[in-house]
Coordinates of C-alpha atoms and ligand atoms in Angstrom, one line a residue:
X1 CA -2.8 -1.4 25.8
X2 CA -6.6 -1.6 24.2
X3 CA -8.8 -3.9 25.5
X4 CA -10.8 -5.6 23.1
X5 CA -14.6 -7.3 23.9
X6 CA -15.8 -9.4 21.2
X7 CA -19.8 -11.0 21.8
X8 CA -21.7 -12.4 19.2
X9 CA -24.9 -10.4 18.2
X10 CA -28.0 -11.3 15.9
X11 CA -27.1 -14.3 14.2
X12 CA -23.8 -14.4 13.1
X13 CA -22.5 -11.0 13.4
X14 CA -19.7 -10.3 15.9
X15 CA -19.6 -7.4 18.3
X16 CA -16.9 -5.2 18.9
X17 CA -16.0 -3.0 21.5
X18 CA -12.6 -1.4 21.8
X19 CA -11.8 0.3 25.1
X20 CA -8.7 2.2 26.0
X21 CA -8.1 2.2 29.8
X22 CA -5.8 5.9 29.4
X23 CA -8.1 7.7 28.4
X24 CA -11.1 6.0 29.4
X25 CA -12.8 5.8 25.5
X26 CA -14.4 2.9 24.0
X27 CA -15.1 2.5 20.2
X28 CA -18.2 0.5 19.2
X29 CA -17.1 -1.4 15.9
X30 CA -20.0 -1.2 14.2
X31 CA -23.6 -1.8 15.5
X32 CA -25.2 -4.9 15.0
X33 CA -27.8 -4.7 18.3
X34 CA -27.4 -1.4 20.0
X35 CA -29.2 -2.2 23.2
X36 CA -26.7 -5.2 23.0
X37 CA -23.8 -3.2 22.9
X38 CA -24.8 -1.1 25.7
X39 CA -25.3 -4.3 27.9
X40 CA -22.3 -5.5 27.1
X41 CA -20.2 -1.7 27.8
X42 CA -22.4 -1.5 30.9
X43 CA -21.4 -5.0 32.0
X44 CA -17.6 -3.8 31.8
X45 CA -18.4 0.2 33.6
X46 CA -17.1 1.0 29.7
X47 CA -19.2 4.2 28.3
X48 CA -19.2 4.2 24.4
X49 CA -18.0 7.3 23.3
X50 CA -17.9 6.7 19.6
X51 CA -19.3 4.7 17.0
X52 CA -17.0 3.3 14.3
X53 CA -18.8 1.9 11.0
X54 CA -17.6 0.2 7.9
X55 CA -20.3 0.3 6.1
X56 CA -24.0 1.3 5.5
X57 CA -25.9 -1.9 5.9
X58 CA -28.0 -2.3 8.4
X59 CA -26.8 -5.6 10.6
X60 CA -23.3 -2.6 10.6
X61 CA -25.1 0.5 11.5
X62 CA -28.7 -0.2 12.9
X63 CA -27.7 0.1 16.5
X64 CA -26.2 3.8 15.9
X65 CA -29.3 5.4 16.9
X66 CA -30.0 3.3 20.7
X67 CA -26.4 4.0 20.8
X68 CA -26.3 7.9 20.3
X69 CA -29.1 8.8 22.5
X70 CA -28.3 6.6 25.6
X71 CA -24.1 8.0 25.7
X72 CA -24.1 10.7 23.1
X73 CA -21.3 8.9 20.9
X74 CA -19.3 10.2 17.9
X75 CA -20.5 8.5 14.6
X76 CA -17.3 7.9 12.4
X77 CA -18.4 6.6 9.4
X78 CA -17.6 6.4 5.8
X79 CA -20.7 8.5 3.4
X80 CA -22.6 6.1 2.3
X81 CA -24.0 5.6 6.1
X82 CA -26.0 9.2 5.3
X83 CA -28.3 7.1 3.7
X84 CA -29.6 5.7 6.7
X85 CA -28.3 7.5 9.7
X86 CA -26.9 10.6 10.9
X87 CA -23.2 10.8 10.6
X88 CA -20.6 13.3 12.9
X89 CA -17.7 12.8 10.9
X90 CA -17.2 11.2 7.6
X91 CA -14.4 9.8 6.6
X92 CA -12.4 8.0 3.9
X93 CA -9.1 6.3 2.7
X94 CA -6.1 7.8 4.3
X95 CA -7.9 9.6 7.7
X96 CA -6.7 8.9 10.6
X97 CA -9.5 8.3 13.6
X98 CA -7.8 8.0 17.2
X99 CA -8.5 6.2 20.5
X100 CA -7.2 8.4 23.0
X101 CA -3.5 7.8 21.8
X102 CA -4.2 5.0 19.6
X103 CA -4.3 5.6 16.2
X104 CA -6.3 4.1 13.3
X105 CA -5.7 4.4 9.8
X106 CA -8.8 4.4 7.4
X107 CA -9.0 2.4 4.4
X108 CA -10.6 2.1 1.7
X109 CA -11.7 -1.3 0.8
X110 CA -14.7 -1.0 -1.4
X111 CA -16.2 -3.8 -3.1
X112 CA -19.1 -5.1 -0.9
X113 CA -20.4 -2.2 -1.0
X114 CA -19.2 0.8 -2.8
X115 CA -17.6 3.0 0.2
X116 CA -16.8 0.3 2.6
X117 CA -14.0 1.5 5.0
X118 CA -11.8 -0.8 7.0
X119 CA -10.2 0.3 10.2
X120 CA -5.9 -0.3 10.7
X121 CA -4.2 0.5 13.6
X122 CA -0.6 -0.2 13.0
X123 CA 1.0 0.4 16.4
X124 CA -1.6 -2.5 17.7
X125 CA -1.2 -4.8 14.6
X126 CA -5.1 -4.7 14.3
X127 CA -7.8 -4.4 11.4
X128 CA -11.5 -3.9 11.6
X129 CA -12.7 -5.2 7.9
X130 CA -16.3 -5.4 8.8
X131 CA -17.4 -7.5 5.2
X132 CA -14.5 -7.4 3.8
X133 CA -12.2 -9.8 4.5
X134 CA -13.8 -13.1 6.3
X135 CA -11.1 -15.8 7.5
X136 CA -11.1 -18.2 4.0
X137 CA -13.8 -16.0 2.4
X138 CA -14.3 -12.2 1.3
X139 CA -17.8 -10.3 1.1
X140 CA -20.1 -10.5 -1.5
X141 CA -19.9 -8.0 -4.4
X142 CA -23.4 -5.8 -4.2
X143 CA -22.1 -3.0 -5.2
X144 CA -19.0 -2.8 -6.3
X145 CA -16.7 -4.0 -9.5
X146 CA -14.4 -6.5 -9.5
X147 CA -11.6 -4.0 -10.0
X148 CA -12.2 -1.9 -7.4
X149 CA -12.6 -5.1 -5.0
X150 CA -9.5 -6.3 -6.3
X151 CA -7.8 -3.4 -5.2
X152 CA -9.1 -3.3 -1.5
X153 CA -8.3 -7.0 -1.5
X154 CA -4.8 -6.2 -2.1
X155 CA -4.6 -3.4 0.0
X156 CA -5.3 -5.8 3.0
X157 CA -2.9 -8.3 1.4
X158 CA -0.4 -5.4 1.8
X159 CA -1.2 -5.0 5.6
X160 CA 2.0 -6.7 7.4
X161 CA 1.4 -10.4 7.8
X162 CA 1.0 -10.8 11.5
X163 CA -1.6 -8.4 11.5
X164 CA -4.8 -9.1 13.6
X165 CA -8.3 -9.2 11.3
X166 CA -11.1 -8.8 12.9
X167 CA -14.3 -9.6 10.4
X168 CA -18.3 -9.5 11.1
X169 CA -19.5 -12.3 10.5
X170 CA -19.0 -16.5 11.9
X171 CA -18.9 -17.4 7.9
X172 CA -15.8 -19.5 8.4
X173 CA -17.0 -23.1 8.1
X174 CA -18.7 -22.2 4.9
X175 CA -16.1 -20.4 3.7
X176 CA -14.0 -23.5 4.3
X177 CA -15.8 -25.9 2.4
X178 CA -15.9 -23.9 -0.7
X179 CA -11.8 -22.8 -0.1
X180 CA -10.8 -26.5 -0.3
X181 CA -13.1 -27.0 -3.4
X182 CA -11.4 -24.0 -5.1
X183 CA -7.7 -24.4 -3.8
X184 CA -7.0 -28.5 -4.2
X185 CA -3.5 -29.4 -2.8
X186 CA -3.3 -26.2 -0.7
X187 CA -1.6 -28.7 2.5
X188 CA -1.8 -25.3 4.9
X189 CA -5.7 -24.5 3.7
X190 CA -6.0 -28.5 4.7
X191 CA -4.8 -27.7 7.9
X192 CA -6.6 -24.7 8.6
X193 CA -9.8 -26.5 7.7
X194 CA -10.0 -28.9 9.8
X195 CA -8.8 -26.4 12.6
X196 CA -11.8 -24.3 11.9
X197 CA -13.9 -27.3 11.5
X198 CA -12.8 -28.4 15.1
X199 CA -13.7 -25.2 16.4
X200 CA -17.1 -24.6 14.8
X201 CA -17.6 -27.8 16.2
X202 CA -16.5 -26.9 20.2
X203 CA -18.8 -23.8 19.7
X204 CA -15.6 -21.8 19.6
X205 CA -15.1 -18.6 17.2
X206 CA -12.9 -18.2 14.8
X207 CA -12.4 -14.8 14.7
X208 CA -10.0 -12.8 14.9
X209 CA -7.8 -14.6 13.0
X210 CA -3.9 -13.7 11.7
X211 CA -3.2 -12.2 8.1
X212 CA -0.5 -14.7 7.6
X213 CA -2.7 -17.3 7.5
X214 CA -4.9 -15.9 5.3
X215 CA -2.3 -15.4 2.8
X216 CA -1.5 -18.7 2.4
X217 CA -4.9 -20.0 2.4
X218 CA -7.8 -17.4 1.6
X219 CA -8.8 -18.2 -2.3
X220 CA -9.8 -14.6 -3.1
X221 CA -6.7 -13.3 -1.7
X222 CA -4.8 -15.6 -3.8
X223 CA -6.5 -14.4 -7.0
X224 CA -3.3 -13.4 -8.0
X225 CA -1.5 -17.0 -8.0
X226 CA -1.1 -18.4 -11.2
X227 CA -2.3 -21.4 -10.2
X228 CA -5.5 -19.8 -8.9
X229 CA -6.0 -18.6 -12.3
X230 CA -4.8 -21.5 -14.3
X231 CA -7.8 -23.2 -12.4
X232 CA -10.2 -20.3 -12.1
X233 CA -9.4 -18.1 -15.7
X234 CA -9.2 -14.9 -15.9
X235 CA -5.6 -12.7 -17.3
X236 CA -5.8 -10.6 -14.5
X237 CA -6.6 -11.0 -10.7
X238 CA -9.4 -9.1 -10.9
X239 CA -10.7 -11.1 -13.9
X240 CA -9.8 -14.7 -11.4
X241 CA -11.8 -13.1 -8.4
X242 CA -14.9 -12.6 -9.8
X243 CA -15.1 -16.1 -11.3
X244 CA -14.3 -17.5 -7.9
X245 CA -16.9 -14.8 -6.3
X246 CA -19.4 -16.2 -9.1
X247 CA -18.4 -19.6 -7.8
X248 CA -18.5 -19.1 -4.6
X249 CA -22.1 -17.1 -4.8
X250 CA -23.1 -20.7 -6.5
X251 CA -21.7 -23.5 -4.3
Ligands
ZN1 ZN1 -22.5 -6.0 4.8

């Protein structure tokens, strides 16, 4: 069974560090604060032997260098991370990277920025969507279209429901506020609300959270409801998600 460590880093980035106890490997998640993630792998007798990004930006990939010279990791990362660091192994949508015996699935889910990757592993029902997917929100659109985030949004609608997302960033609260003003009468985004109000509130996180409940709830996975786009506009769900991404960029 993986063991997961989650620690917050910078100011509202999540850390990630999965560790399988067979084989003795631990993935870094992406690299916020490298000397952080070596306190915290050093804390646990963990030695990071690879480095798994999502995307190029910096507060995802600046820790890859501390990283690689104090335990000589593996950088897995999609292409775009050449443009700031050295990568072992690219890869993109439909490679498979493995933990020991655990296998992930890469996917493509480009929209934030143009070769974002998101990490599946099926037989643990988990997701690493970096700036993807947030719980109630999705990433902003630098670089991409609203087509082609469309697409990766429904590819993680497509994940089975009671998969586990894991996301960057604490955005929750915010993304709650602007979910209820663009989802009135949603009873379950209500409830989840107040639930992640409650929280922020107790200091607790909020992440990972269920796919499920993002289903129900998350207004830019429900671009495709015809109420979201009686409301919003737009003929098709690409056309709804970048009104409520406009919106949302606004509020
Ligand atoms: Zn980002």
């Amino acid at each position: 069974m993986l063991e997961i460590h989650q620690f917050p880093c910078l100011t509202d980035n999540y850390g990630f560090l999965l560790h399988d106890p067979d084989s003795g490997e631990t993935a870094a998640i992406d690299t916020p604060d490298g000397e952080e993630y070596l306190r915290q792998a050093q804390a646990r007798q963990w030695r990071i032997t690879a480095i798994w990004n999502t995307h190029w930006h910096p507060d995802h990939t600046g820790g890859n260098a501390a990283i690689v010279a104090a335990t000589g990791a593996t950088v897995v990362a999609p292409a775009e991370v050449e443009r700031i660091a050295p990568v072992d192994r690219i890869v993109a949508s439909g490679d498979m990277v493995m933990l020991g015996k655990h296998e992930a699935q890469v996917m493509d889910v480009g929209g934030h920025t143009k070769g974002h990757i998101a990490y599946h592993l099926p037989v643990d029902g988990l997701a690493f969507v970096g700036d993807s997917l947030f719980a109630l929100g999705c990433g902003r659109m630098f670089e991409g279209t609203p087509q082609q985030f469309w697409a990766s949004l429904a590819r993680l609608k497509s994940l089975p429901a009671e998969t586990t997302i894991y996301c960057a960033h604490e955005y929750s609260l915010a993304n709650a506020r602007f979910a209820l003003h663009a989802d009135q009468g949603n009873d379950a985004l209500v409830i989840y609300a107040r639930e992640i109000e409650d929280k922020r509130e107790r200091g607790e996180w909020t992440v990972p959270f269920p796919l499920a409940r993002e289903l129900a709830t998350n207004p830019f996975l429900r671009a495709d409801d015809p109420e979201m786009a009686a409301h919003w506009g737009g003929d098709a769900p690409h056309e709804t998600l970048a009104a409520l991404r406009a919106a949302k960029d606004a509020f």
